[in-house]
Tab-separated table of C-alpha atoms and ligand atoms in Angstrom:
chain	number	residue	atom	x	y	z
A	2	MET	CA	209.416	93.684	27.754
A	3	SER	CA	211.019	92.581	30.975
A	4	SER	CA	214.060	90.670	31.086
A	5	LYS	CA	212.623	88.192	33.252
A	6	LYS	CA	210.284	85.144	32.638
A	7	PRO	CA	206.824	85.737	33.773
A	8	PRO	CA	206.285	83.539	36.864
A	9	PHE	CA	203.301	81.922	34.589
A	10	LYS	CA	201.574	82.859	31.694
A	11	LYS	CA	198.376	83.298	32.460
A	12	ILE	CA	196.226	83.131	35.893
A	13	LEU	CA	192.651	83.412	36.706
A	14	ILE	CA	191.355	85.706	39.419
A	15	ALA	CA	188.554	84.174	41.819
A	16	ASN	CA	187.096	87.120	43.210
A	17	ARG	CA	186.092	90.472	42.287
A	18	GLY	CA	185.880	94.351	43.678
A	19	GLU	CA	189.273	95.648	44.758
A	20	ILE	CA	191.274	92.668	45.556
A	21	ALA	CA	190.534	91.502	41.754
A	22	LEU	CA	192.258	94.945	40.276
A	23	ARG	CA	194.776	94.761	42.542
A	24	ILE	CA	195.685	91.261	41.717
A	25	ILE	CA	195.018	92.292	37.755
A	26	ARG	CA	197.519	95.047	38.304
A	27	ALA	CA	200.113	93.146	39.594
A	28	CYS	CA	199.768	90.674	37.047
A	29	ARG	CA	200.085	93.257	34.039
A	30	GLU	CA	203.556	94.365	35.509
A	31	LEU	CA	204.359	90.733	35.662
A	32	GLU	CA	203.536	90.455	32.182
A	33	ILE	CA	200.867	87.510	33.300
A	34	LYS	CA	197.742	87.111	31.233
A	35	THR	CA	194.673	87.266	33.450
A	36	VAL	CA	191.061	86.128	33.370
A	37	ALA	CA	188.501	87.985	35.472
A	38	VAL	CA	185.297	85.701	36.661
A	39	TYR	CA	181.926	87.617	37.319
A	40	SER	CA	178.597	87.274	38.566
A	41	THR	CA	175.762	88.711	36.251
A	42	ALA	CA	175.361	91.501	39.243
A	43	ASP	CA	179.189	92.223	38.236
A	44	GLU	CA	178.790	92.412	34.176
A	45	SER	CA	179.816	96.293	34.615
A	46	SER	CA	182.523	95.887	37.258
A	47	LEU	CA	185.955	97.123	36.530
A	48	HIS	CA	187.842	93.879	37.105
A	49	VAL	CA	185.700	92.604	34.156
A	50	LYS	CA	186.924	95.399	31.750
A	51	LEU	CA	190.695	95.054	33.147
A	52	ALA	CA	191.337	91.487	32.535
A	53	ASP	CA	192.372	90.296	29.126
A	54	GLU	CA	189.695	87.870	29.677
A	55	ALA	CA	186.436	87.663	31.356
A	56	ILE	CA	184.026	84.849	31.803
A	57	CYS	CA	180.210	85.004	33.610
A	58	ILE	CA	180.217	82.126	36.311
A	59	GLY	CA	176.851	82.765	37.494
A	60	PRO	CA	173.808	84.853	39.177
A	61	PRO	CA	174.372	87.349	41.985
A	62	SER	CA	174.423	84.887	44.902
A	63	PRO	CA	177.697	84.252	45.907
A	64	LYS	CA	177.349	80.394	46.620
A	65	LEU	CA	176.389	80.251	42.985
A	66	SER	CA	178.982	82.337	41.575
A	67	TYR	CA	182.292	83.387	43.524
A	68	LEU	CA	181.838	80.443	45.800
A	69	ASN	CA	180.875	78.243	43.072
A	70	MET	CA	184.187	75.609	42.724
A	71	MET	CA	182.758	73.913	39.506
A	72	SER	CA	181.849	77.130	37.866
A	73	ILE	CA	185.503	78.617	38.647
A	74	LEU	CA	187.410	75.447	37.596
A	75	SER	CA	185.382	75.276	34.333
A	76	ALA	CA	186.225	78.641	33.846
A	77	ALA	CA	189.739	77.727	34.491
A	78	GLU	CA	189.852	74.552	32.457
A	79	VAL	CA	187.981	76.464	29.134
A	80	THR	CA	190.363	79.587	29.435
A	81	GLY	CA	193.944	77.448	29.819
A	82	VAL	CA	195.122	79.502	32.710
A	83	GLU	CA	198.363	77.725	34.960
A	84	ALA	CA	196.955	79.080	38.428
A	85	ILE	CA	194.263	80.409	40.210
A	86	HIS	CA	194.438	83.497	42.701
A	87	PRO	CA	191.558	83.318	45.264
A	88	GLY	CA	192.303	86.969	46.889
A	89	TYR	CA	190.546	87.134	50.247
A	90	GLY	CA	187.255	86.023	51.505
A	91	PHE	CA	185.138	83.749	49.314
A	92	LEU	CA	187.194	80.519	48.594
A	93	SER	CA	190.600	81.749	49.835
A	94	GLU	CA	190.829	79.380	52.911
A	95	ASN	CA	188.961	76.542	51.705
A	96	ALA	CA	190.989	73.633	51.790
A	97	GLU	CA	188.758	71.443	49.523
A	98	PHE	CA	189.231	74.476	46.799
A	99	ALA	CA	193.088	74.328	47.175
A	100	ARG	CA	192.829	70.747	46.938
A	101	LEU	CA	190.645	70.082	43.944
A	102	VAL	CA	192.925	73.466	41.933
A	103	ARG	CA	195.934	71.039	42.466
A	104	ASP	CA	193.966	67.624	41.445
A	105	CYS	CA	193.162	69.541	38.057
A	106	LYS	CA	197.090	70.142	37.707
A	107	LEU	CA	196.761	73.775	38.305
A	108	THR	CA	198.604	75.898	40.982
A	109	PHE	CA	196.826	77.484	43.623
A	110	ILE	CA	198.077	80.963	44.497
A	111	GLY	CA	198.388	80.488	48.175
A	112	PRO	CA	199.475	78.316	50.981
A	113	THR	CA	198.815	74.066	50.633
A	114	PRO	CA	195.769	72.453	51.385
A	115	GLU	CA	197.364	71.147	54.496
A	116	ASN	CA	198.127	74.421	55.588
A	117	ILE	CA	194.952	75.701	55.270
A	118	GLU	CA	193.518	72.940	57.106
A	119	ALA	CA	196.256	73.177	60.026
A	120	MET	CA	195.405	76.480	60.522
A	121	GLY	CA	191.623	76.542	59.718
A	122	GLU	CA	191.078	74.381	63.172
A	123	LYS	CA	192.121	76.662	65.656
A	124	THR	CA	192.965	74.198	68.598
A	125	ARG	CA	195.394	72.372	65.973
A	126	ALA	CA	196.767	75.949	65.220
A	127	ARG	CA	197.011	76.539	68.862
A	128	ALA	CA	199.003	73.113	69.621
A	129	LYS	CA	201.215	73.751	66.566
A	130	ALA	CA	201.955	77.286	67.824
A	131	ARG	CA	202.527	75.667	71.456
A	132	GLU	CA	204.884	73.389	70.110
A	133	ALA	CA	206.600	75.960	68.279
A	134	GLY	CA	207.397	77.797	71.729
A	135	VAL	CA	204.959	80.832	70.646
A	136	PRO	CA	203.640	82.667	74.138
A	137	MET	CA	199.928	81.782	74.472
A	138	LEU	CA	197.602	82.474	76.995
A	139	PRO	CA	196.382	79.703	79.571
A	140	GLY	CA	193.493	78.034	77.886
A	141	THR	CA	192.688	74.398	77.261
A	142	LEU	CA	194.762	72.354	74.893
A	143	SER	CA	191.689	71.201	72.980
A	144	ALA	CA	188.224	71.453	72.782
A	145	VAL	CA	186.355	70.995	75.879
A	146	ALA	CA	183.593	67.816	76.350
A	147	GLY	CA	180.782	69.858	78.036
A	148	VAL	CA	180.008	72.510	80.406
A	149	GLU	CA	181.229	70.665	83.237
A	150	GLU	CA	184.808	70.212	81.694
A	151	ALA	CA	184.580	74.035	80.771
A	152	ILE	CA	183.964	75.189	84.581
A	153	GLU	CA	186.756	72.927	85.588
A	154	ALA	CA	189.146	74.381	83.091
A	155	SER	CA	187.911	78.177	83.815
A	156	GLU	CA	188.569	77.618	87.679
A	157	LYS	CA	191.728	76.282	86.880
A	158	ILE	CA	192.561	79.538	84.580
A	159	GLY	CA	190.737	81.809	86.609
A	160	TYR	CA	188.098	84.069	85.744
A	161	PRO	CA	187.345	85.977	83.196
A	162	VAL	CA	187.703	83.622	80.025
A	163	ILE	CA	186.457	83.256	77.004
A	164	LEU	CA	184.668	80.801	75.028
A	165	LYS	CA	185.758	80.223	71.446
A	166	ALA	CA	184.648	78.178	68.420
A	167	ALA	CA	187.283	75.316	67.756
A	168	ALA	CA	186.106	75.722	64.127
A	169	GLY	CA	185.748	79.195	64.588
A	170	GLY	CA	187.694	82.547	63.907
A	171	GLY	CA	186.759	85.904	63.296
A	172	GLY	CA	184.121	87.282	65.835
A	173	ARG	CA	181.503	84.539	65.792
A	174	GLY	CA	181.029	81.802	68.303
A	175	ILE	CA	183.136	83.956	71.115
A	176	PHE	CA	181.571	84.332	74.605
A	177	ILE	CA	183.097	86.187	77.493
A	178	ILE	CA	182.401	84.537	81.049
A	179	ARG	CA	183.130	86.292	84.286
A	180	SER	CA	181.689	83.193	86.432
A	181	SER	CA	180.601	79.580	86.461
A	182	LYS	CA	177.141	80.791	86.186
A	183	ASP	CA	177.993	82.460	83.001
A	184	LEU	CA	179.151	79.409	81.546
A	185	GLN	CA	176.144	77.691	82.484
A	186	ASP	CA	174.368	80.202	80.405
A	187	SER	CA	176.433	80.637	77.397
A	188	PHE	CA	177.965	77.299	76.901
A	189	GLN	CA	175.205	75.998	75.046
A	190	ARG	CA	174.727	79.228	73.202
A	191	CYS	CA	178.167	79.686	72.220
A	192	SER	CA	178.518	75.880	70.875
A	193	GLU	CA	174.983	76.589	68.855
A	194	GLU	CA	176.401	80.011	67.188
A	195	ALA	CA	179.422	77.828	66.675
A	196	LYS	CA	177.452	74.781	65.175
A	197	ASN	CA	175.408	77.409	63.016
A	198	ALA	CA	178.502	79.582	61.335
A	199	PHE	CA	181.260	76.788	61.303
A	200	GLY	CA	179.203	73.471	61.252
A	201	ASP	CA	180.907	72.269	64.486
A	202	GLY	CA	180.201	73.295	67.734
A	203	SER	CA	183.108	72.259	70.193
A	204	LEU	CA	184.632	74.935	72.107
A	205	TYR	CA	187.879	75.659	73.916
A	206	VAL	CA	188.363	77.655	76.991
A	207	GLU	CA	190.998	80.685	77.161
A	208	LYS	CA	192.166	83.169	79.636
A	209	TYR	CA	190.268	86.528	78.616
A	210	CYS	CA	192.420	89.608	78.214
A	211	GLU	CA	190.359	92.800	79.110
A	212	TYR	CA	192.034	95.425	77.114
A	213	PRO	CA	194.131	93.939	74.404
A	214	ARG	CA	195.540	95.700	71.209
A	215	HIS	CA	195.184	92.935	67.898
A	216	VAL	CA	198.431	93.084	66.343
A	217	GLU	CA	198.989	90.919	63.573
A	218	ILE	CA	202.617	90.105	61.664
A	219	GLN	CA	202.864	89.496	57.919
A	220	VAL	CA	204.849	86.833	56.984
A	221	ALA	CA	206.177	85.150	53.319
A	222	CYS	CA	207.482	81.783	53.186
A	223	ASP	CA	208.763	80.473	49.861
A	224	LYS	CA	208.874	76.822	48.708
A	225	HIS	CA	212.756	76.485	49.460
A	226	GLY	CA	212.738	76.977	53.217
A	227	ASN	CA	213.086	80.582	52.808
A	228	ARG	CA	211.044	82.659	55.697
A	229	VAL	CA	210.816	86.442	56.135
A	230	TYR	CA	208.470	88.796	58.919
A	231	LEU	CA	207.239	91.884	57.640
A	232	GLY	CA	206.817	93.890	60.582
A	233	GLU	CA	203.081	94.226	62.042
A	234	ARG	CA	200.080	95.836	61.625
A	235	ASP	CA	197.948	97.202	64.386
A	236	CYS	CA	194.181	96.311	63.727
A	237	SER	CA	192.595	97.272	66.743
A	238	ILE	CA	190.062	99.644	65.588
A	239	GLN	CA	187.063	97.439	64.902
A	240	ARG	CA	183.764	97.431	65.408
A	241	ARG	CA	181.817	94.107	65.785
A	242	HIS	CA	185.091	92.264	64.422
A	243	GLN	CA	185.133	94.366	61.212
A	244	LYS	CA	188.175	96.363	61.138
A	245	LEU	CA	187.915	100.019	60.436
A	246	ILE	CA	191.654	101.171	60.489
A	247	GLU	CA	194.918	99.672	60.380
A	248	GLU	CA	198.131	101.056	60.735
A	249	ALA	CA	201.933	99.922	60.107
A	250	PRO	CA	204.057	99.873	62.505
A	251	SER	CA	201.984	99.449	65.337
A	252	ALA	CA	202.778	102.648	67.638
A	253	VAL	CA	203.363	100.512	70.963
A	254	LEU	CA	205.871	98.001	69.940
A	255	THR	CA	209.607	98.674	70.706
A	256	PRO	CA	211.905	96.904	68.235
A	257	GLU	CA	212.831	94.050	70.725
A	258	ILE	CA	208.714	93.038	71.098
A	259	ARG	CA	208.872	93.471	67.272
A	260	LYS	CA	211.666	91.074	66.671
A	261	ALA	CA	210.056	88.458	69.535
A	262	MET	CA	206.891	88.598	67.685
A	263	GLY	CA	208.306	88.377	63.943
A	264	GLU	CA	210.762	85.377	65.242
A	265	ALA	CA	207.902	83.648	67.012
A	266	ALA	CA	205.750	84.115	64.013
A	267	ILE	CA	208.301	82.511	61.895
A	268	ALA	CA	208.683	79.759	64.327
A	269	LEU	CA	204.917	78.887	63.809
A	270	CYS	CA	205.459	79.065	59.983
A	271	LYS	CA	208.234	76.559	60.066
A	272	ASN	CA	206.550	74.245	62.380
A	273	VAL	CA	203.667	73.995	59.794
A	274	ASN	CA	205.698	74.031	56.603
A	275	TYR	CA	203.864	77.127	55.421
A	276	GLU	CA	204.250	78.288	52.089
A	277	SER	CA	202.843	81.768	50.593
A	278	VAL	CA	202.284	85.254	52.541
A	279	GLY	CA	200.342	84.852	55.527
A	280	THR	CA	199.474	86.719	58.824
A	281	VAL	CA	199.615	85.547	62.370
A	282	GLU	CA	197.283	87.348	64.920
A	283	PHE	CA	198.231	88.333	68.219
A	284	LEU	CA	196.863	89.638	71.146
A	285	VAL	CA	199.190	92.318	72.705
A	286	ASP	CA	198.298	93.140	76.524
A	287	GLN	CA	198.729	96.521	78.396
A	288	ASP	CA	202.131	95.570	79.761
A	289	LEU	CA	203.307	94.769	76.023
A	290	SER	CA	203.071	90.816	76.565
A	291	PHE	CA	202.164	89.414	73.406
A	292	TYR	CA	199.737	86.038	72.988
A	293	PHE	CA	199.339	83.916	69.947
A	294	MET	CA	195.374	84.053	68.712
A	295	GLU	CA	195.222	82.837	64.963
A	296	MET	CA	196.984	82.503	61.765
A	297	ASN	CA	195.120	83.955	58.554
A	298	THR	CA	196.394	81.624	55.566
A	299	ARG	CA	195.448	84.713	52.865
A	300	ILE	CA	196.239	87.790	51.750
A	301	GLN	CA	194.471	90.192	53.642
A	302	VAL	CA	192.576	93.385	52.999
A	303	GLU	CA	194.946	95.351	54.846
A	304	HIS	CA	198.309	94.256	53.224
A	305	PRO	CA	198.838	97.595	51.607
A	306	VAL	CA	200.031	99.319	55.106
A	307	THR	CA	202.929	96.882	54.820
A	308	GLU	CA	203.417	97.425	51.468
A	309	MET	CA	203.926	101.144	52.088
A	310	VAL	CA	206.833	100.565	54.615
A	311	THR	CA	208.425	97.608	53.519
A	312	GLY	CA	208.494	98.738	50.301
A	313	VAL	CA	207.671	94.878	49.454
A	314	ASP	CA	204.734	94.152	46.420
A	315	LEU	CA	203.052	91.419	48.619
A	316	ILE	CA	200.628	90.046	45.572
A	317	LYS	CA	203.711	89.746	43.429
A	318	GLU	CA	205.642	87.996	46.209
A	319	MET	CA	202.787	85.911	46.756
A	320	ILE	CA	202.292	85.057	42.705
A	321	ARG	CA	206.008	84.293	42.594
A	322	ILE	CA	206.227	82.020	45.553
A	323	ALA	CA	203.364	79.791	43.927
A	324	ALA	CA	205.320	79.809	40.765
A	325	GLY	CA	208.000	78.030	42.782
A	326	GLU	CA	210.325	81.208	42.737
A	327	ARG	CA	212.383	82.036	45.797
A	328	LEU	CA	211.787	85.197	48.104
A	329	SER	CA	212.721	88.412	46.534
A	330	VAL	CA	213.964	89.475	49.999
A	331	ASP	CA	215.948	88.582	52.901
A	332	GLN	CA	215.016	89.505	56.646
A	333	LYS	CA	218.032	91.889	56.691
A	334	ASP	CA	216.336	93.535	53.492
A	335	ILE	CA	213.308	94.352	55.874
A	336	VAL	CA	213.464	98.009	57.144
A	337	LEU	CA	210.553	99.701	58.372
A	338	ARG	CA	210.082	103.143	56.706
A	339	GLY	CA	207.775	105.781	57.797
A	340	HIS	CA	204.009	105.092	58.882
A	341	ALA	CA	200.810	103.885	56.941
A	342	PHE	CA	197.012	104.199	57.973
A	343	GLU	CA	194.517	102.583	55.764
A	344	VAL	CA	190.705	103.403	56.287
A	345	ARG	CA	188.249	100.738	54.811
A	346	ILE	CA	185.364	103.139	53.173
A	347	ASN	CA	181.995	100.987	53.320
A	348	ALA	CA	178.660	101.500	51.293
A	349	GLU	CA	176.951	101.948	54.690
A	350	ASP	CA	175.008	104.332	56.727
A	351	PRO	CA	177.797	106.129	59.308
A	352	GLU	CA	175.170	105.967	61.939
A	353	THR	CA	173.765	102.206	61.933
A	354	PHE	CA	176.498	100.675	59.834
A	355	HIS	CA	173.512	99.004	57.435
A	356	PRO	CA	174.068	98.302	54.194
A	357	CYS	CA	173.943	101.334	51.839
A	358	PRO	CA	174.058	100.097	47.990
A	359	GLY	CA	173.025	102.195	45.236
A	360	LYS	CA	174.594	104.485	42.335
A	361	ILE	CA	177.387	106.832	42.854
A	362	THR	CA	176.016	110.239	41.532
A	363	ALA	CA	179.235	112.170	42.113
A	364	LEU	CA	183.206	110.941	42.957
A	365	HIS	CA	186.129	112.753	43.709
A	366	VAL	CA	189.101	110.441	44.885
A	367	PRO	CA	192.022	112.287	46.775
A	368	GLY	CA	195.180	111.838	45.620
A	369	GLY	CA	199.172	113.279	45.785
A	370	TYR	CA	202.416	112.513	47.588
A	371	GLY	CA	201.967	109.074	49.852
A	372	VAL	CA	197.888	109.035	48.948
A	373	ARG	CA	197.040	105.703	47.616
A	374	VAL	CA	193.247	104.419	46.748
A	375	ASP	CA	192.532	100.663	46.340
A	376	SER	CA	189.304	100.788	44.693
A	377	PHE	CA	186.948	99.329	42.266
A	378	VAL	CA	184.192	101.971	41.780
A	379	TYR	CA	183.414	104.942	39.321
A	380	ASP	CA	181.321	107.623	38.892
A	381	GLU	CA	177.575	106.648	37.827
A	382	TYR	CA	179.013	103.006	39.430
A	383	LYS	CA	175.923	101.208	40.809
A	384	VAL	CA	177.256	99.193	44.298
A	385	VAL	CA	175.374	96.041	44.233
A	386	PRO	CA	174.006	94.622	47.854
A	387	PHE	CA	175.265	90.864	47.429
A	388	TYR	CA	178.450	91.364	48.197
A	389	ASP	CA	180.678	92.753	51.064
A	390	SER	CA	179.730	96.572	51.524
A	391	MET	CA	183.684	97.916	51.311
A	392	ILE	CA	184.012	100.241	48.107
A	393	ALA	CA	187.173	101.532	48.811
A	394	LYS	CA	190.291	101.628	50.716
A	395	LEU	CA	192.525	104.891	51.445
A	396	ILE	CA	195.982	104.544	52.318
A	397	VAL	CA	198.417	107.142	53.122
A	398	HIS	CA	201.950	106.660	53.943
A	399	GLY	CA	204.052	109.438	55.656
A	400	LYS	CA	207.815	109.799	57.207
A	401	ASP	CA	206.510	109.254	60.520
A	402	ARG	CA	203.134	108.770	62.622
A	403	ASP	CA	201.865	112.404	62.735
A	404	GLU	CA	202.524	113.208	59.194
A	405	ALA	CA	200.622	110.221	58.069
A	406	VAL	CA	197.797	111.723	60.426
A	407	ALA	CA	197.784	114.875	58.481
A	408	LYS	CA	197.748	113.182	54.880
A	409	MET	CA	195.019	110.665	56.154
A	410	ARG	CA	192.991	113.939	57.197
A	411	GLN	CA	193.739	115.592	54.244
A	412	ALA	CA	192.614	112.954	51.983
A	413	LEU	CA	189.240	112.153	54.205
A	414	ASP	CA	188.518	115.822	53.720
A	415	GLU	CA	189.094	115.699	49.649
A	416	PHE	CA	187.018	112.332	49.425
A	417	VAL	CA	183.477	113.010	47.713
A	418	VAL	CA	181.238	109.870	47.123
A	419	LYS	CA	177.817	111.026	46.342
A	420	GLY	CA	174.433	108.931	45.755
A	421	ILE	CA	175.209	106.771	48.775
A	422	LYS	CA	176.018	106.691	52.186
A	423	THR	CA	179.514	105.716	53.200
A	424	THR	CA	181.714	105.403	56.115
A	425	ILE	CA	183.795	108.799	55.299
A	426	PRO	CA	182.446	110.693	58.339
A	427	ILE	CA	183.257	108.169	60.745
A	428	HIS	CA	187.148	108.426	59.678
A	429	ARG	CA	186.901	111.903	59.784
A	430	GLN	CA	185.465	111.825	63.241
A	431	ILE	CA	188.318	109.257	64.490
A	432	PHE	CA	191.127	110.939	62.938
A	433	ALA	CA	189.965	114.271	64.671
A	434	SER	CA	189.865	112.492	67.756
A	435	GLN	CA	192.808	113.435	70.403
A	436	GLN	CA	193.044	109.825	72.011
A	437	PHE	CA	193.017	108.104	68.479
A	438	VAL	CA	195.854	110.406	67.216
A	439	GLU	CA	198.039	109.675	70.556
A	440	SER	CA	197.935	106.118	69.878
A	441	ARG	CA	195.618	105.525	73.210
A	442	TYR	CA	193.211	103.031	72.044
A	443	THR	CA	192.695	99.168	72.380
A	444	THR	CA	190.302	97.027	70.744
A	445	ARG	CA	187.601	98.508	72.840
A	446	PHE	CA	187.992	101.907	71.499
A	447	ILE	CA	185.283	102.282	68.706
A	448	GLU	CA	182.422	101.173	71.248
A	449	GLU	CA	183.497	103.614	73.675
A	450	PHE	CA	183.865	106.307	71.016
A	451	LEU	CA	180.769	105.758	69.376
A	452	GLN	CA	179.091	106.243	72.560
A	453	LYS	CA	180.343	109.486	73.203
B	523	MV4	C1	190.646	87.004	72.400
B	523	MV4	C2	190.172	88.592	73.516
B	523	MV4	C3	190.810	88.437	74.860
B	523	MV4	N1	191.195	87.670	75.394
B	523	MV4	N2	190.804	86.245	73.210
B	523	MV4	C4	188.100	88.277	68.583
B	523	MV4	C5	187.920	87.917	67.596
B	523	MV4	C6	188.832	86.809	67.627
B	523	MV4	N3	189.627	86.603	66.734
B	523	MV4	C7	189.340	86.549	69.087
B	523	MV4	N4	188.820	87.527	69.527
B	523	MV4	C8	189.160	87.924	70.811
B	523	MV4	N5	190.040	87.284	71.564
B	523	MV4	C9	191.105	86.380	74.799
B	523	MV4	N6	191.938	85.480	74.965
B	523	MV4	C10	189.519	89.545	73.037
B	523	MV4	C11	188.924	89.237	71.349
B	523	MV4	C12	188.655	90.620	70.737
B	523	MV4	C13	189.267	91.135	70.012
B	523	MV4	C14	190.284	91.136	69.334
B	523	MV4	C15	190.669	91.490	68.444
B	523	MV4	C16	190.071	92.842	67.772
B	523	MV4	C17	188.758	93.238	68.261
B	523	MV4	C18	188.282	92.202	69.206
B	523	MV4	C19	187.265	92.755	69.712
B	523	MV4	C20	186.509	92.076	70.987
B	523	MV4	C21	187.191	90.894	71.232
């Protein structure tokens, strides 16, 4: 028994896969009872076995199970939980769900519905960032009315520009524009894509940065006005807006730039009264200028690299914040130690990146000093086709970047998954690349690398 009172008696985890397990494990440490929810496709999943209770919430289709708010709230009601953790994806950034949870007199383990709304709309998030003095690329202050206004704005900004969905985020509804002729062609298509993806076709225009790095600041803010930044993650290694590899710290930042980015992220959090853990994304230009992109109001897939270099358990921190506790750390306690990498191992064909579900017929997971595997699969587990294809995250921590590279190479060599195809061979290739090992990469790295 711990001497400290648990933040909650019992919580429900509205998610599946590795993040559901990660949250259950944090709850066991905190002596919080857990309720898992699962679709009929996940009956044999580890999160179902590891939780104290488990409730089936519907058929395989995410819409009818992990996105089914009423099903999840009913499960919360019948099991008598005090709070719901949404994990990432699914309902994690759904303001309506966060509000429903609150209306049911339960605690949403995450930011307020108002926080989610403020950051979910990208033009509103930009306005909040600008107000807070966060550096931004030149762009329109709000959505443009039509192609004429977009052309006018782009002439002022100077080509190339990028069209982005105001309701967007991630990689959908973005078009690079090199001339007014491109705008005539692309505006309509971009708007339609945005409307299909987000139910809103509004677009805004921003100066396009050709060779940026994607660097994001982890923040944690409690309900008492305490806020810290926990360094950055470099997530530039992406393919079609899917991150493949993340590292902390970024190999290009100086302590001064890190501090400036951290303080900018905190200024934004303060301006929206943010409470929970969160991530502020920046583009970092080749001259190391940084610019606000968007804020993610959830725990992210790549949170472990930050945990490894800061020693802060972000899931436990997130749960304690939701319970009204104070942050366990002060800014002066945040000292970055060593270097961490994460690779996402997906059940995909490494040639085509097409999902590759099926039964795992042999599994060997690497281990050792500084090696961590966050996963939910086991030998003979059948990877189902209904959800994200990520089956494991391999995370390493070394005393410096070179040691972390060596550990990752070793761990990848040792990793065996038989019966299904995985992205492990791609990671082995990337960690053998001199360019990657020397940190000479931008968000363009993968497209160029895979062509060779
Ligand atoms: C940009 C950009 C260059 N300049 N904005 C892509 C996803 C969305 N979050 C924003 N994205 C970008 N916005 C300006 N003004 C380049 C990208 C971008 C990108 C960003 C991060 C990681 C990978 C990327 C791949 C292509 C484009």
